[in-house]
mmCIF file of C-alpha atoms in Angstrom:
data_model
loop_
_atom_site.group_PDB
_atom_site.id
_atom_site.type_symbol
_atom_site.label_atom_id
_atom_site.label_comp_id
_atom_site.label_asym_id
_atom_site.label_seq_id
_atom_site.Cartn_x
_atom_site.Cartn_y
_atom_site.Cartn_z
ATOM 1 C CA MET H 130 -58.336 26.590 -49.638
ATOM 2 C CA ASN H 131 -61.971 27.526 -49.024
ATOM 3 C CA SER H 132 -62.371 30.859 -50.730
ATOM 4 C CA SER H 133 -66.295 31.302 -49.884
ATOM 5 C CA ASP H 134 -67.183 34.731 -48.290
ATOM 6 C CA GLY H 135 -68.058 33.031 -45.026
ATOM 7 C CA ALA H 136 -65.150 30.817 -44.755
ATOM 8 C CA ALA H 137 -63.168 31.567 -41.371
ATOM 9 C CA VAL H 138 -59.575 31.645 -40.382
ATOM 10 C CA VAL H 139 -59.534 28.932 -37.565
ATOM 11 C CA VAL H 140 -57.124 28.926 -34.626
ATOM 12 C CA GLY H 141 -56.598 26.043 -32.139
ATOM 13 C CA VAL H 142 -55.882 26.941 -28.495
ATOM 14 C CA ASP H 143 -55.065 24.909 -25.453
ATOM 15 C CA GLY H 144 -54.037 27.754 -22.864
ATOM 16 C CA SER H 145 -50.238 27.542 -23.787
ATOM 17 C CA GLU H 146 -47.968 30.449 -24.691
ATOM 18 C CA PRO H 147 -47.631 29.069 -28.335
ATOM 19 C CA ALA H 148 -51.104 28.918 -28.816
ATOM 20 C CA LEU H 149 -51.452 32.523 -27.684
ATOM 21 C CA ARG H 150 -48.896 33.478 -30.286
ATOM 22 C CA ALA H 151 -50.901 31.499 -32.711
ATOM 23 C CA VAL H 152 -53.978 33.646 -31.763
ATOM 24 C CA ARG H 153 -52.332 37.052 -32.278
ATOM 25 C CA LEU H 154 -51.001 35.589 -35.674
ATOM 26 C CA ALA H 155 -54.585 34.270 -36.634
ATOM 27 C CA ALA H 156 -56.189 37.603 -35.709
ATOM 28 C CA THR H 157 -53.767 39.601 -37.569
ATOM 29 C CA GLU H 158 -54.139 37.298 -40.797
ATOM 30 C CA ALA H 159 -58.153 37.532 -40.344
ATOM 31 C CA ALA H 160 -57.993 41.293 -40.232
ATOM 32 C CA ARG H 161 -55.705 41.167 -43.544
ATOM 33 C CA ARG H 162 -58.151 38.851 -45.384
ATOM 34 C CA GLN H 163 -60.984 40.327 -44.267
ATOM 35 C CA ARG H 164 -62.424 37.175 -42.710
ATOM 36 C CA PRO H 165 -64.006 36.077 -39.457
ATOM 37 C CA LEU H 166 -61.964 34.292 -36.838
ATOM 38 C CA ARG H 167 -63.080 31.164 -35.270
ATOM 39 C CA VAL H 168 -61.108 30.047 -31.920
ATOM 40 C CA VAL H 169 -61.680 26.365 -31.029
ATOM 41 C CA HIS H 170 -60.405 24.114 -28.444
ATOM 42 C CA GLY H 171 -60.292 20.251 -28.531
ATOM 43 C CA PHE H 172 -61.762 18.976 -25.215
ATOM 44 C CA VAL H 173 -60.393 15.636 -25.001
ATOM 45 C CA TRP H 174 -61.650 14.840 -21.252
ATOM 46 C CA PRO H 175 -64.969 13.577 -22.142
ATOM 47 C CA LEU H 176 -63.450 10.725 -23.998
ATOM 48 C CA LEU H 177 -61.732 9.660 -21.170
ATOM 49 C CA HIS H 178 -64.814 9.658 -18.867
ATOM 50 C CA VAL H 179 -63.463 12.208 -16.476
ATOM 51 C CA PRO H 180 -65.788 14.164 -14.184
ATOM 52 C CA LEU H 181 -66.003 17.681 -15.653
ATOM 53 C CA THR H 182 -67.675 19.456 -13.038
ATOM 54 C CA ALA H 183 -66.151 21.045 -9.881
ATOM 55 C CA PRO H 184 -66.124 19.560 -6.546
ATOM 56 C CA ALA H 185 -68.928 20.772 -4.241
ATOM 57 C CA GLY H 186 -67.920 23.837 -2.797
ATOM 58 C CA ALA H 187 -65.485 24.870 -5.604
ATOM 59 C CA PRO H 188 -67.418 26.877 -8.190
ATOM 60 C CA GLY H 189 -65.770 27.430 -11.323
ATOM 61 C CA GLY H 190 -63.067 24.947 -10.845
ATOM 62 C CA GLY H 191 -64.356 22.100 -13.098
ATOM 63 C CA LEU H 192 -62.484 21.102 -16.247
ATOM 64 C CA ARG H 193 -65.446 22.459 -18.623
ATOM 65 C CA ASP H 194 -65.262 25.777 -16.789
ATOM 66 C CA GLN H 195 -61.340 25.983 -17.310
ATOM 67 C CA ALA H 196 -61.729 25.192 -20.944
ATOM 68 C CA GLU H 197 -64.309 27.933 -21.430
ATOM 69 C CA GLN H 198 -61.975 30.458 -19.421
ATOM 70 C CA LEU H 199 -58.981 29.651 -21.890
ATOM 71 C CA VAL H 200 -61.267 30.071 -24.824
ATOM 72 C CA SER H 201 -62.790 33.520 -23.578
ATOM 73 C CA ALA H 202 -59.052 34.653 -22.940
ATOM 74 C CA ALA H 203 -57.942 33.720 -26.446
ATOM 75 C CA VAL H 204 -61.104 35.329 -27.891
ATOM 76 C CA ALA H 205 -60.083 38.385 -25.843
ATOM 77 C CA GLU H 206 -56.491 38.388 -27.012
ATOM 78 C CA ALA H 207 -57.743 38.268 -30.622
ATOM 79 C CA GLU H 208 -59.921 41.181 -30.306
ATOM 80 C CA THR H 209 -57.097 43.145 -28.667
ATOM 81 C CA THR H 210 -54.819 42.347 -31.414
ATOM 82 C CA ALA H 211 -56.988 43.128 -34.195
ATOM 83 C CA PRO H 212 -59.827 45.319 -33.235
ATOM 84 C CA GLY H 213 -63.079 45.280 -35.408
ATOM 85 C CA ILE H 214 -62.706 41.542 -36.554
ATOM 86 C CA ARG H 215 -65.524 39.117 -35.948
ATOM 87 C CA VAL H 216 -64.439 36.464 -33.525
ATOM 88 C CA SER H 217 -66.149 33.468 -32.133
ATOM 89 C CA GLY H 218 -65.043 30.817 -29.729
ATOM 90 C CA GLU H 219 -66.081 26.921 -29.277
ATOM 91 C CA ILE H 220 -65.102 24.115 -27.344
ATOM 92 C CA ILE H 221 -65.540 20.850 -29.317
ATOM 93 C CA ASP H 222 -65.174 17.406 -27.554
ATOM 94 C CA GLY H 223 -62.355 15.476 -29.102
ATOM 95 C CA GLU H 224 -58.502 15.196 -29.447
ATOM 96 C CA ALA H 225 -56.907 18.497 -30.709
ATOM 97 C CA ALA H 226 -55.625 17.290 -34.321
ATOM 98 C CA ALA H 227 -58.709 15.551 -35.020
ATOM 99 C CA VAL H 228 -60.964 18.725 -34.196
ATOM 100 C CA LEU H 229 -58.838 20.996 -36.121
ATOM 101 C CA LEU H 230 -58.945 18.492 -39.182
ATOM 102 C CA GLY H 231 -62.635 18.425 -38.742
ATOM 103 C CA GLU H 232 -62.732 22.318 -39.315
ATOM 104 C CA THR H 233 -60.524 22.133 -42.564
ATOM 105 C CA PRO H 234 -63.040 21.527 -45.216
ATOM 106 C CA THR H 235 -64.725 24.616 -44.520
ATOM 107 C CA ALA H 236 -61.964 26.921 -43.319
ATOM 108 C CA ALA H 237 -59.954 29.421 -45.236
ATOM 109 C CA LEU H 238 -56.714 28.657 -43.157
ATOM 110 C CA ILE H 239 -55.943 26.928 -40.035
ATOM 111 C CA VAL H 240 -53.620 28.480 -37.488
ATOM 112 C CA LEU H 241 -51.826 26.740 -34.612
ATOM 113 C CA GLY H 242 -48.701 27.036 -32.411
ATOM 114 C CA ASP H 243 -45.650 24.932 -32.923
ATOM 115 C CA ARG H 244 -45.962 22.971 -29.647
ATOM 116 C CA GLY H 245 -48.783 23.207 -26.914
ATOM 117 C CA LEU H 246 -49.393 21.879 -23.470
ATOM 118 C CA GLY H 247 -48.180 18.464 -22.790
ATOM 119 C CA GLY H 248 -45.601 18.528 -25.697
ATOM 120 C CA PHE H 249 -42.147 17.150 -24.982
ATOM 121 C CA SER H 250 -39.878 20.093 -24.513
ATOM 122 C CA ALA H 251 -37.065 18.277 -26.630
ATOM 123 C CA LEU H 252 -39.624 18.462 -29.734
ATOM 124 C CA VAL H 253 -39.208 21.367 -32.266
ATOM 125 C CA VAL H 254 -42.458 20.808 -33.564
ATOM 126 C CA GLY H 255 -45.372 19.199 -31.621
ATOM 127 C CA SER H 256 -47.288 16.100 -33.146
ATOM 128 C CA VAL H 257 -50.470 18.209 -33.386
ATOM 129 C CA ALA H 258 -49.040 20.432 -36.023
ATOM 130 C CA ILE H 259 -47.283 17.927 -37.894
ATOM 131 C CA GLN H 260 -50.746 15.687 -37.836
ATOM 132 C CA VAL H 261 -52.911 18.749 -39.024
ATOM 133 C CA ALA H 262 -50.207 19.828 -41.789
ATOM 134 C CA SER H 263 -50.156 16.367 -43.024
ATOM 135 C CA TYR H 264 -53.771 15.883 -43.673
ATOM 136 C CA ALA H 265 -55.486 19.234 -43.648
ATOM 137 C CA ASP H 266 -57.914 20.241 -46.632
ATOM 138 C CA CYS H 267 -56.699 23.923 -46.525
ATOM 139 C CA PRO H 268 -53.484 25.789 -45.771
ATOM 140 C CA VAL H 269 -52.149 25.348 -42.297
ATOM 141 C CA LEU H 270 -50.143 28.316 -40.670
ATOM 142 C CA VAL H 271 -47.824 27.297 -37.987
ATOM 143 C CA ALA H 272 -46.962 30.020 -35.569
ATOM 144 C CA ARG H 273 -43.127 29.444 -35.014
ATOM 145 C CA GLY H 274 -39.770 31.480 -34.925
ATOM 146 C CA THR H 275 -39.863 35.251 -35.069
ATOM 147 C CA PHE H 276 -42.807 37.390 -36.076
ATOM 148 C CA ARG H 277 -41.695 40.163 -38.688
ATOM 149 C CA THR H 278 -43.519 42.807 -40.172
ATOM 150 C CA ASP H 279 -40.735 43.465 -42.817
ATOM 151 C CA GLY H 280 -39.123 41.106 -45.240
ATOM 152 C CA PRO H 281 -40.511 38.970 -48.054
ATOM 153 C CA VAL H 282 -43.002 36.239 -48.194
ATOM 154 C CA VAL H 283 -40.781 33.220 -49.328
ATOM 155 C CA VAL H 284 -42.093 30.273 -51.484
ATOM 156 C CA GLY H 285 -40.356 27.195 -52.112
ATOM 157 C CA VAL H 286 -40.832 26.160 -55.988
ATOM 158 C CA ASP H 287 -40.205 22.806 -57.576
ATOM 159 C CA GLY H 288 -42.686 22.708 -60.531
ATOM 160 C CA SER H 289 -45.104 20.344 -58.882
ATOM 161 C CA GLU H 290 -48.740 20.553 -58.486
ATOM 162 C CA LEU H 291 -48.591 21.528 -54.879
ATOM 163 C CA SER H 292 -45.909 23.955 -55.685
ATOM 164 C CA ALA H 293 -48.477 25.800 -57.939
ATOM 165 C CA LEU H 294 -51.072 25.940 -55.097
ATOM 166 C CA ALA H 295 -48.239 27.250 -52.752
ATOM 167 C CA ILE H 296 -47.132 29.878 -54.961
ATOM 168 C CA GLU H 297 -50.814 31.154 -55.320
ATOM 169 C CA PHE H 298 -51.247 31.258 -51.630
ATOM 170 C CA ALA H 299 -47.990 32.948 -51.167
ATOM 171 C CA ALA H 300 -48.904 35.573 -53.714
ATOM 172 C CA GLU H 301 -52.073 36.285 -52.219
ATOM 173 C CA THR H 302 -50.388 36.546 -48.871
ATOM 174 C CA ALA H 303 -47.877 38.894 -50.009
ATOM 175 C CA ALA H 304 -50.271 41.110 -51.803
ATOM 176 C CA ALA H 305 -52.518 41.270 -48.716
ATOM 177 C CA ARG H 306 -49.319 42.239 -46.553
ATOM 178 C CA ASP H 307 -48.155 44.630 -49.300
ATOM 179 C CA THR H 308 -44.796 43.040 -49.314
ATOM 180 C CA ASP H 309 -42.339 41.480 -51.555
ATOM 181 C CA LEU H 310 -42.642 37.398 -52.909
ATOM 182 C CA LEU H 311 -39.320 35.758 -53.047
ATOM 183 C CA ALA H 312 -39.977 32.506 -55.122
ATOM 184 C CA LEU H 313 -36.787 30.042 -54.421
ATOM 185 C CA HIS H 314 -36.115 26.974 -56.754
ATOM 186 C CA ALA H 315 -33.206 24.770 -54.873
ATOM 187 C CA TYR H 316 -31.751 22.110 -57.010
ATOM 188 C CA ARG H 317 -28.642 19.852 -56.632
ATOM 189 C CA HIS H 318 -28.245 17.800 -59.680
ATOM 190 C CA PRO H 319 -29.974 17.394 -63.208
ATOM 191 C CA VAL H 320 -33.406 16.203 -62.787
ATOM 192 C CA SER H 321 -34.218 12.731 -64.445
ATOM 193 C CA THR H 322 -36.690 13.086 -67.124
ATOM 194 C CA GLY H 323 -38.348 9.815 -67.002
ATOM 195 C CA PRO H 324 -38.561 6.472 -65.100
ATOM 196 C CA GLY H 325 -35.103 4.748 -64.975
ATOM 197 C CA ASP H 326 -33.098 7.629 -66.232
ATOM 198 C CA MET H 327 -29.759 7.980 -64.941
ATOM 199 C CA GLN H 328 -28.202 11.274 -63.876
ATOM 200 C CA PRO H 329 -25.453 12.361 -66.201
ATOM 201 C CA LEU H 330 -22.056 12.058 -64.623
ATOM 202 C CA VAL H 331 -20.811 15.131 -66.531
ATOM 203 C CA TYR H 332 -22.764 18.314 -67.054
ATOM 204 C CA ASP H 333 -22.281 22.120 -67.625
ATOM 205 C CA PRO H 334 -23.171 23.815 -64.342
ATOM 206 C CA ALA H 335 -24.266 27.094 -66.174
ATOM 207 C CA GLN H 336 -26.381 25.225 -68.580
ATOM 208 C CA LEU H 337 -27.914 23.232 -65.459
ATOM 209 C CA HIS H 338 -28.642 26.656 -63.727
ATOM 210 C CA GLY H 339 -30.188 28.036 -67.033
ATOM 211 C CA GLU H 340 -32.344 24.923 -67.057
ATOM 212 C CA GLU H 341 -33.572 25.157 -63.398
ATOM 213 C CA ASP H 342 -34.167 29.008 -63.733
ATOM 214 C CA ARG H 343 -36.529 28.046 -66.648
ATOM 215 C CA VAL H 344 -38.559 25.788 -64.343
ATOM 216 C CA LEU H 345 -39.027 28.466 -61.827
ATOM 217 C CA ALA H 346 -40.015 31.031 -64.575
ATOM 218 C CA GLU H 347 -42.415 28.520 -65.931
ATOM 219 C CA SER H 348 -43.877 28.026 -62.424
ATOM 220 C CA LEU H 349 -44.350 31.707 -62.076
ATOM 221 C CA ALA H 350 -45.801 32.487 -65.546
ATOM 222 C CA GLY H 351 -49.277 34.360 -65.323
ATOM 223 C CA LEU H 352 -48.580 35.597 -61.703
ATOM 224 C CA GLY H 353 -48.118 39.192 -62.835
ATOM 225 C CA ASP H 354 -51.383 39.123 -64.427
ATOM 226 C CA ARG H 355 -53.255 38.000 -61.316
ATOM 227 C CA TYR H 356 -51.283 40.229 -58.934
ATOM 228 C CA PRO H 357 -50.000 43.124 -61.056
ATOM 229 C CA GLN H 358 -48.733 45.343 -58.220
ATOM 230 C CA LEU H 359 -46.886 42.454 -56.582
ATOM 231 C CA ARG H 360 -43.107 42.534 -56.498
ATOM 232 C CA VAL H 361 -41.753 39.223 -57.384
ATOM 233 C CA THR H 362 -38.107 38.082 -57.241
ATOM 234 C CA ARG H 363 -37.174 34.672 -58.396
ATOM 235 C CA ARG H 364 -33.991 32.814 -57.427
ATOM 236 C CA ALA H 365 -32.631 29.296 -58.490
ATOM 237 C CA VAL H 366 -30.075 28.355 -55.994
ATOM 238 C CA ARG H 367 -27.874 25.142 -55.846
ATOM 239 C CA GLY H 368 -28.372 23.579 -52.438
ATOM 240 C CA ARG H 369 -30.665 21.436 -50.483
ATOM 241 C CA PRO H 370 -34.050 22.787 -50.462
ATOM 242 C CA GLY H 371 -34.694 22.601 -46.807
ATOM 243 C CA ARG H 372 -31.545 24.398 -45.981
ATOM 244 C CA VAL H 373 -31.981 27.074 -48.801
ATOM 245 C CA LEU H 374 -35.348 27.807 -47.286
ATOM 246 C CA THR H 375 -34.146 27.975 -43.683
ATOM 247 C CA GLU H 376 -31.565 30.415 -44.537
ATOM 248 C CA ALA H 377 -34.153 32.529 -46.433
ATOM 249 C CA SER H 378 -36.373 32.354 -43.396
ATOM 250 C CA ARG H 379 -34.200 34.415 -41.234
ATOM 251 C CA THR H 380 -35.183 37.667 -43.073
ATOM 252 C CA ALA H 381 -38.809 36.488 -44.103
ATOM 253 C CA GLN H 382 -42.163 37.304 -42.612
ATOM 254 C CA LEU H 383 -43.412 33.790 -43.812
ATOM 255 C CA VAL H 384 -42.234 30.525 -45.418
ATOM 256 C CA VAL H 385 -44.633 28.730 -47.736
ATOM 257 C CA VAL H 386 -44.226 25.257 -48.990
ATOM 258 C CA GLY H 387 -46.302 22.605 -50.530
ATOM 259 C CA GLY H 388 -47.309 19.449 -48.737
ATOM 260 C CA GLN H 389 -45.107 17.498 -50.918
ATOM 261 C CA GLY H 390 -42.868 18.112 -53.723
ATOM 262 C CA ARG H 391 -41.639 16.732 -57.031
ATOM 263 C CA GLY H 392 -39.489 13.553 -56.775
ATOM 264 C CA GLU H 393 -40.765 12.869 -53.083
ATOM 265 C CA PHE H 394 -42.502 9.168 -52.395
ATOM 266 C CA THR H 395 -46.372 9.506 -53.390
ATOM 267 C CA GLY H 396 -46.917 7.658 -50.045
ATOM 268 C CA LEU H 397 -45.712 10.294 -47.894
ATOM 269 C CA LEU H 398 -48.290 12.513 -46.320
ATOM 270 C CA LEU H 399 -45.712 15.423 -45.701
ATOM 271 C CA GLY H 400 -42.711 15.827 -47.624
ATOM 272 C CA SER H 401 -39.172 16.268 -46.356
ATOM 273 C CA VAL H 402 -38.964 19.795 -47.395
ATOM 274 C CA SER H 403 -42.186 20.664 -45.592
ATOM 275 C CA GLN H 404 -41.090 18.913 -42.505
ATOM 276 C CA SER H 405 -37.655 20.658 -42.575
ATOM 277 C CA ALA H 406 -39.376 24.129 -42.804
ATOM 278 C CA LEU H 407 -41.765 23.252 -39.874
ATOM 279 C CA HIS H 408 -38.769 22.133 -37.721
ATOM 280 C CA HIS H 409 -36.045 24.828 -38.559
ATOM 281 C CA ALA H 410 -37.610 27.955 -40.126
ATOM 282 C CA ASP H 411 -37.130 31.146 -38.143
ATOM 283 C CA CYS H 412 -40.450 32.447 -39.058
ATOM 284 C CA PRO H 413 -44.078 31.238 -39.239
ATOM 285 C CA VAL H 414 -44.535 28.567 -41.856
ATOM 286 C CA ALA H 415 -47.601 27.763 -44.077
ATOM 287 C CA VAL H 416 -48.100 24.532 -45.542
ATOM 288 C CA VAL H 417 -50.224 24.031 -48.667
ATOM 289 C CA ARG H 418 -51.933 20.792 -49.712
ATOM 290 C CA GLY H 419 -54.558 20.161 -52.080
ATOM 291 C CA PRO H 420 -57.985 18.647 -51.272
ATOM 292 C CA ARG H 421 -57.868 14.988 -50.141
#
């Protein structure tokens, strides 16, 4: 995440209702983090060589005018949601995912809706959200599920490097929201300790739980020093990580996951747990990746 003072929260808009939900979420997040909000719209029509101006006698009806109107409406929605924040809007020629990815190197956070205009209604999460979450250089917040002002911030922990980045983002967010942090570590079997190691056929469940709880405790080490007022609950749970996080999302404000977890194929751009959260969580989801 870009932590410089001028880094903005960036929200992508396309005139859809999910995008307006994202604007409201982004405005609230910008106010909490005391950062400016930047509203962007990917204007794809010039790439398709489509006429952008209105026909003669129909002022204000051109595609460019419509794009300006939807950006202005989004800026107004943000100002109403969080009065006093600095908001700017811009139309950028390009496809939506490419435009948002172009913002990520200098953004504090990217916010977008789970689906936009033109998305297939059967899809749970749109392709733009998946692409941006897969490639972004900064955390990506997807506005989905139920927006809550109570309940904890939930973070999935597996001991990986990206999990550590997710923990830091989740702790910062929970502190800004003055709520609890629930750190969840889900496991199913003993973890292999080296290449080619076989999982034991017989093991002590109580001992396994203790070992997995230690992984979780080590991942959270030092968090109390950095966030002394933050209330942290840790919970090691036997089960599939995606299912465990989905269950926790039903009472959470936010679920935070790393882009890829321990034990997943390194060639994957977005891990299975992250995708599960994006598709099934009942609250907004933040995906935290390291810089490319």
